[in-house]
Amino acid sequence: MPNNRTTSASGSSRRHGYFWVEAGVLLVFWFLMSGKFDPVHIGLGLTAVGIVMGLQHRLPIGPRDKADQSLMAHSFRFPLYLPWLAVQMIKATWQVAVIVVSPRINIDPCLVEFRSIQQHSVAHVTLGNSITLTPGTLTLQIDGDRYRVHALTSRNADDLLEGAIPSHVSRLFGGSGEGAVCEGRKFKHEEEA
Amino acid sequence: MSLVQDIVAASLIVAGLLIMLVGSLGILRLPDFFTRTHAASKVDTTGIIFLLAGLAVFEGPTQAMGKLLITIAVIMLANPVAVHALARAAWNYGERPWSNGDDSGGRKSK
């Protein structure tokens, strides 16, 4: 986990270049949203971008170490992730709909714990989100690389532990997908020591 | 504005509303906090996305459609984070999941 952010000379100069990239992206986004190019709107846009850039240097975002650079290099794959996620969400909705509409609610909730090796903390966030939106699973806690997940049925828990989703996220961020699920176990909360 | 466009838009919006109805039903029928969160998170997110997609089709290729598509992407990324924050808060507070043969409705003392 990249916690020790350094402010070395090379780090700040790379940071400096990134400042203009970010300001440019924000300004383009402003024009996309406003769609107007008269002096008033351009002035408002420049002011808004100025205020945001003045405030954002406090936020720990932007490439500051190797892991962050690798994240930036893989960010172009992110739009590919959304359609995959959309398909998972429709499946998940269908499953919950079938459970809710059937006369007798047929669920068997259990908990799942596992460790997942991912390249970057953003990959962990993405995996947590993906688990929440995929069929029958809900991320309860992420502690470093340890996950605790609530599963609606025993079958959903088994599907998660098979590891298709964690390794998909791992590959999305340039990982090998190896170790995406390890030390996995499924249990009922009464059995917890 | 063609007829096909209207039909597709209306179908998506009606589908979104039905999905959200199912989500509400789930919140009422499921036994405990965590299972209800399953209904509230996945189902409502999908419902809103269907609704917004319907509006985007209704708009056609305009600037408003672009804004709606960006809204959809933001909801897909932000909703699960909010749901996770709720679920984690409940877990840390001492809420424990309901399981089959448990009559307490998931309410366990700390």
Short mmCIF file of C-alpha atoms in Angstrom, two decimals:
data_model
loop_
_atom_site.label_atom_id
_atom_site.label_comp_id
_atom_site.label_asym_id
_atom_site.label_seq_id
_atom_site.Cartn_x
_atom_site.Cartn_y
_atom_site.Cartn_z
CA MET A 1 0.00 0.00 0.00
CA PRO A 2 1.60 3.30 -1.04
CA ASN A 3 1.38 5.17 2.24
CA ASN A 4 4.72 6.94 2.47
CA ARG A 5 4.15 9.70 -0.08
CA THR A 6 7.42 11.51 -0.64
CA THR A 7 7.77 15.12 -1.73
CA SER A 8 11.18 14.79 -3.38
CA ALA A 9 12.29 17.21 -6.10
CA SER A 10 11.57 14.76 -8.94
CA GLY A 11 8.23 13.91 -7.36
CA SER A 12 7.10 17.51 -7.24
CA SER A 13 8.18 18.25 -10.81
CA ARG A 14 6.20 15.26 -12.09
CA ARG A 15 3.37 16.53 -9.94
CA HIS A 16 3.75 19.94 -11.58
CA GLY A 17 3.24 18.48 -15.06
CA TYR A 18 0.23 16.56 -13.87
CA PHE A 19 -1.30 19.80 -12.53
CA TRP A 20 -1.78 21.15 -16.06
CA VAL A 21 -3.08 17.84 -17.37
CA GLU A 22 -5.70 17.83 -14.64
CA ALA A 23 -6.62 21.49 -15.17
CA GLY A 24 -6.99 20.80 -18.90
CA VAL A 25 -9.24 17.79 -18.31
CA LEU A 26 -11.42 19.82 -15.95
CA LEU A 27 -11.71 22.68 -18.46
CA VAL A 28 -12.67 20.31 -21.30
CA PHE A 29 -15.25 18.77 -18.98
CA TRP A 30 -16.62 22.24 -18.19
CA PHE A 31 -17.07 23.03 -21.89
CA LEU A 32 -18.73 19.65 -22.50
CA MET A 33 -21.20 20.39 -19.71
CA SER A 34 -21.90 24.04 -20.55
CA GLY A 35 -21.79 23.85 -24.36
CA LYS A 36 -21.48 27.65 -24.51
CA PHE A 37 -18.42 29.57 -25.66
CA ASP A 38 -19.25 33.23 -24.91
CA PRO A 39 -16.83 35.22 -22.70
CA VAL A 40 -19.06 34.94 -19.61
CA HIS A 41 -19.16 31.13 -19.65
CA ILE A 42 -15.47 30.80 -20.52
CA GLY A 43 -14.66 33.17 -17.64
CA LEU A 44 -16.86 31.21 -15.23
CA GLY A 45 -15.21 27.98 -16.36
CA LEU A 46 -11.69 29.31 -15.87
CA THR A 47 -12.64 30.65 -12.42
CA ALA A 48 -14.19 27.34 -11.40
CA VAL A 49 -11.18 25.33 -12.62
CA GLY A 50 -8.89 27.78 -10.79
CA ILE A 51 -10.75 27.32 -7.50
CA VAL A 52 -10.81 23.53 -7.86
CA MET A 53 -7.10 23.36 -8.70
CA GLY A 54 -6.33 25.69 -5.79
CA LEU A 55 -8.10 23.31 -3.40
CA GLN A 56 -7.23 19.93 -4.89
CA HIS A 57 -3.50 19.89 -4.03
CA ARG A 58 -4.63 18.85 -0.53
CA LEU A 59 -6.17 15.67 -1.92
CA PRO A 60 -3.95 12.60 -2.16
CA ILE A 61 -4.71 11.99 -5.83
CA GLY A 62 -2.48 11.95 -8.87
CA PRO A 63 0.52 9.81 -9.75
CA ARG A 64 3.13 10.01 -6.99
CA ASP A 65 4.81 6.60 -7.08
CA LYS A 66 5.34 3.54 -9.26
CA ALA A 67 2.06 1.90 -8.31
CA ASP A 68 0.19 5.11 -9.23
CA GLN A 69 1.93 5.30 -12.62
CA SER A 70 0.96 1.74 -13.39
CA LEU A 71 -2.60 2.65 -12.40
CA MET A 72 -2.61 5.59 -14.83
CA ALA A 73 -1.25 3.33 -17.57
CA HIS A 74 -4.18 0.96 -17.12
CA SER A 75 -6.89 3.57 -16.63
CA PHE A 76 -7.79 3.39 -20.34
CA ARG A 77 -9.24 -0.05 -19.69
CA PHE A 78 -11.73 1.34 -17.21
CA PRO A 79 -14.52 2.04 -19.76
CA LEU A 80 -14.34 -1.68 -20.67
CA TYR A 81 -15.15 -2.48 -17.07
CA LEU A 82 -18.49 -0.63 -17.00
CA PRO A 83 -20.33 -2.82 -19.58
CA TRP A 84 -19.11 -5.97 -17.80
CA LEU A 85 -20.35 -4.49 -14.52
CA ALA A 86 -23.70 -3.63 -16.13
CA VAL A 87 -24.21 -7.27 -17.18
CA GLN A 88 -23.35 -8.44 -13.65
CA MET A 89 -25.82 -5.94 -12.18
CA ILE A 90 -28.67 -7.11 -14.39
CA LYS A 91 -27.98 -10.72 -13.33
CA ALA A 92 -27.88 -9.63 -9.68
CA THR A 93 -31.16 -7.74 -10.02
CA TRP A 94 -32.81 -10.73 -11.65
CA GLN A 95 -31.69 -12.99 -8.82
CA VAL A 96 -32.98 -10.65 -6.09
CA ALA A 97 -36.22 -10.11 -8.04
CA VAL A 98 -36.84 -13.87 -8.24
CA ILE A 99 -36.18 -14.26 -4.50
CA VAL A 100 -38.37 -11.30 -3.52
CA VAL A 101 -41.34 -12.08 -5.76
CA SER A 102 -41.52 -15.81 -4.99
CA PRO A 103 -44.18 -16.64 -2.35
CA ARG A 104 -41.68 -18.22 0.07
CA ILE A 105 -38.44 -16.31 0.46
CA ASN A 106 -35.71 -18.84 -0.21
CA ILE A 107 -32.41 -17.52 1.12
CA ASP A 108 -29.55 -18.95 3.12
CA PRO A 109 -27.31 -16.02 4.09
CA CYS A 110 -23.71 -16.70 5.01
CA LEU A 111 -20.44 -14.87 5.35
CA VAL A 112 -17.31 -15.15 3.25
CA GLU A 113 -13.80 -14.10 4.15
CA PHE A 114 -10.84 -14.13 1.80
CA ARG A 115 -7.62 -12.35 0.92
CA SER A 116 -7.07 -10.85 -2.50
CA ILE A 117 -3.77 -9.77 -4.01
CA GLN A 118 -4.31 -6.63 -6.09
CA GLN A 119 -1.89 -4.18 -7.72
CA HIS A 120 -3.22 -0.95 -6.25
CA SER A 121 -5.58 0.37 -3.58
CA VAL A 122 -7.89 1.57 -6.36
CA ALA A 123 -8.09 -2.07 -7.51
CA HIS A 124 -9.28 -3.00 -4.01
CA VAL A 125 -11.94 -0.27 -4.15
CA THR A 126 -13.04 -1.53 -7.57
CA LEU A 127 -13.21 -5.10 -6.30
CA GLY A 128 -15.25 -4.02 -3.28
CA ASN A 129 -17.68 -2.19 -5.57
CA SER A 130 -17.85 -5.12 -7.99
CA ILE A 131 -18.65 -7.58 -5.20
CA THR A 132 -21.46 -5.34 -3.98
CA LEU A 133 -23.00 -5.10 -7.45
CA THR A 134 -22.59 -8.72 -8.52
CA PRO A 135 -25.20 -11.40 -7.77
CA GLY A 136 -25.97 -12.06 -4.12
CA THR A 137 -22.85 -10.60 -2.51
CA LEU A 138 -22.29 -7.46 -0.43
CA THR A 139 -18.91 -6.16 0.79
CA LEU A 140 -18.98 -5.66 4.55
CA GLN A 141 -15.37 -4.85 5.36
CA ILE A 142 -12.09 -4.36 3.55
CA ASP A 143 -9.05 -4.36 5.80
CA GLY A 144 -5.90 -4.13 3.72
CA ASP A 145 -6.27 -7.13 1.42
CA ARG A 146 -8.78 -8.96 3.66
CA TYR A 147 -12.41 -8.99 2.62
CA ARG A 148 -15.52 -9.86 4.60
CA VAL A 149 -18.54 -10.37 2.38
CA HIS A 150 -22.22 -11.11 3.08
CA ALA A 151 -23.75 -13.60 0.65
CA LEU A 152 -27.47 -14.00 0.11
CA THR A 153 -27.25 -17.71 -0.67
CA SER A 154 -24.63 -20.39 -0.17
CA ARG A 155 -24.36 -20.72 -3.94
CA ASN A 156 -23.45 -17.01 -4.30
CA ALA A 157 -20.68 -17.49 -1.74
CA ASP A 158 -19.26 -20.43 -3.70
CA ASP A 159 -19.40 -18.43 -6.94
CA LEU A 160 -17.43 -15.60 -5.34
CA LEU A 161 -14.80 -17.96 -3.92
CA GLU A 162 -14.33 -19.47 -7.38
CA GLY A 163 -12.61 -16.17 -8.06
CA ALA A 164 -13.89 -15.04 -11.46
CA ILE A 165 -14.63 -11.51 -10.26
CA PRO A 166 -11.45 -10.86 -8.22
CA SER A 167 -9.21 -12.14 -11.02
CA HIS A 168 -11.15 -10.07 -13.58
CA VAL A 169 -10.48 -6.93 -11.50
CA SER A 170 -6.84 -7.96 -11.03
CA ARG A 171 -6.34 -8.29 -14.81
CA LEU A 172 -8.14 -4.96 -15.36
CA PHE A 173 -5.41 -3.25 -13.33
CA GLY A 174 -2.57 -5.11 -15.04
CA GLY A 175 -2.19 -7.94 -12.55
CA SER A 176 -1.83 -11.61 -13.44
CA GLY A 177 -5.04 -12.62 -11.67
CA GLU A 178 -2.99 -15.01 -9.54
CA GLY A 179 -3.81 -14.99 -5.83
CA ALA A 180 -6.96 -12.99 -6.52
CA VAL A 181 -8.72 -15.20 -3.98
CA CYS A 182 -6.75 -16.99 -1.29
CA GLU A 183 -7.45 -18.25 2.23
CA GLY A 184 -11.12 -18.11 1.36
CA ARG A 185 -13.70 -19.55 3.75
CA LYS A 186 -17.47 -19.63 4.00
CA PHE A 187 -19.31 -19.71 7.33
CA LYS A 188 -22.43 -18.75 9.27
CA HIS A 189 -21.97 -15.95 11.78
CA GLU A 190 -22.86 -18.25 14.70
CA GLU A 191 -19.81 -20.36 13.87
CA GLU A 192 -17.49 -17.40 14.16
CA ALA A 193 -14.98 -17.91 16.97
CA MET B 1 -38.54 11.90 -32.62
CA SER B 2 -39.39 8.58 -34.15
CA LEU B 3 -41.92 6.08 -32.88
CA VAL B 4 -39.26 3.41 -32.30
CA GLN B 5 -37.28 5.81 -30.15
CA ASP B 6 -40.36 6.59 -28.06
CA ILE B 7 -41.19 2.92 -27.60
CA VAL B 8 -37.63 2.01 -26.55
CA ALA B 9 -37.47 4.98 -24.16
CA ALA B 10 -40.86 4.19 -22.60
CA SER B 11 -39.96 0.49 -22.22
CA LEU B 12 -36.71 1.33 -20.47
CA ILE B 13 -38.42 3.81 -18.12
CA VAL B 14 -41.24 1.36 -17.28
CA ALA B 15 -38.67 -1.43 -16.75
CA GLY B 16 -36.73 0.87 -14.43
CA LEU B 17 -39.85 1.64 -12.41
CA LEU B 18 -40.76 -2.06 -12.14
CA ILE B 19 -37.23 -2.88 -11.00
CA MET B 20 -37.42 -0.22 -8.31
CA LEU B 21 -40.81 -1.57 -7.23
CA VAL B 22 -39.19 -5.01 -6.79
CA GLY B 23 -36.42 -3.34 -4.77
CA SER B 24 -38.97 -1.73 -2.44
CA LEU B 25 -40.78 -5.06 -2.09
CA GLY B 26 -37.46 -6.65 -1.15
CA ILE B 27 -36.85 -4.07 1.57
CA LEU B 28 -40.24 -4.99 3.06
CA ARG B 29 -40.05 -8.78 2.70
CA LEU B 30 -36.45 -9.73 3.48
CA PRO B 31 -35.63 -10.58 7.11
CA ASP B 32 -32.70 -8.43 8.25
CA PHE B 33 -30.56 -5.40 7.55
CA PHE B 34 -27.99 -7.11 5.33
CA THR B 35 -30.43 -8.99 3.13
CA ARG B 36 -32.52 -5.82 2.79
CA THR B 37 -29.38 -3.98 1.76
CA HIS B 38 -28.98 -6.51 -1.08
CA ALA B 39 -32.40 -5.42 -2.35
CA ALA B 40 -31.76 -1.73 -1.79
CA SER B 41 -28.31 -1.63 -3.37
CA LYS B 42 -28.23 -3.77 -6.50
CA VAL B 43 -31.86 -3.52 -7.46
CA ASP B 44 -32.25 0.23 -6.94
CA THR B 45 -29.01 0.98 -8.75
CA THR B 46 -30.11 -1.08 -11.74
CA GLY B 47 -33.56 0.58 -11.64
CA ILE B 48 -32.16 4.10 -11.68
CA ILE B 49 -29.80 3.19 -14.51
CA PHE B 50 -32.69 1.81 -16.60
CA LEU B 51 -34.67 5.01 -15.92
CA LEU B 52 -31.76 7.26 -16.91
CA ALA B 53 -31.01 5.11 -19.97
CA GLY B 54 -34.65 5.53 -21.00
CA LEU B 55 -34.36 9.30 -20.64
CA ALA B 56 -31.11 9.23 -22.65
CA VAL B 57 -32.86 7.37 -25.50
CA PHE B 58 -35.76 9.82 -25.29
CA GLU B 59 -33.34 12.76 -25.60
CA GLY B 60 -31.58 11.33 -28.64
CA PRO B 61 -28.02 12.34 -29.51
CA THR B 62 -27.91 15.68 -27.72
CA GLN B 63 -25.76 17.24 -25.03
CA ALA B 64 -28.34 16.21 -22.43
CA MET B 65 -27.83 12.58 -23.45
CA GLY B 66 -24.11 12.93 -22.74
CA LYS B 67 -24.87 14.33 -19.31
CA LEU B 68 -27.25 11.44 -18.60
CA LEU B 69 -24.60 8.89 -19.64
CA ILE B 70 -22.05 10.54 -17.33
CA THR B 71 -24.65 10.44 -14.53
CA ILE B 72 -25.13 6.70 -15.15
CA ALA B 73 -21.37 6.08 -14.88
CA VAL B 74 -21.15 8.12 -11.66
CA ILE B 75 -24.10 6.25 -10.11
CA MET B 76 -22.54 2.89 -11.00
CA LEU B 77 -19.36 3.91 -9.20
CA ALA B 78 -20.79 5.88 -6.26
CA ASN B 79 -23.83 3.80 -5.22
CA PRO B 80 -21.90 0.67 -4.17
CA VAL B 81 -19.52 2.84 -2.14
CA ALA B 82 -22.43 4.32 -0.18
CA VAL B 83 -23.93 0.85 0.31
CA HIS B 84 -20.61 -0.50 1.53
CA ALA B 85 -20.30 2.41 3.99
CA LEU B 86 -23.77 1.55 5.40
CA ALA B 87 -23.05 -2.18 5.62
CA ARG B 88 -19.68 -1.63 7.27
CA ALA B 89 -21.18 0.81 9.78
CA ALA B 90 -23.88 -1.75 10.64
CA TRP B 91 -21.30 -4.53 11.05
CA ASN B 92 -19.02 -2.39 13.22
CA TYR B 93 -22.01 -1.38 15.35
CA GLY B 94 -22.60 -5.07 16.11
CA GLU B 95 -25.39 -5.95 13.70
CA ARG B 96 -25.02 -9.63 12.71
CA PRO B 97 -26.62 -11.37 9.72
CA TRP B 98 -29.81 -13.37 9.98
CA SER B 99 -29.43 -17.01 9.03
CA ASN B 100 -31.88 -19.85 8.45
CA GLY B 101 -33.55 -20.97 11.69
CA ASP B 102 -32.82 -17.69 13.44
CA ASP B 103 -35.92 -15.97 14.85
CA SER B 104 -34.29 -12.87 16.28
CA GLY B 105 -34.60 -10.97 13.00
CA GLY B 106 -30.87 -10.42 12.97
CA ARG B 107 -30.89 -8.18 16.02
CA LYS B 108 -28.12 -9.42 18.24
CA SER B 109 -26.81 -7.49 21.21
CA LYS B 110 -23.18 -6.43 21.00
#
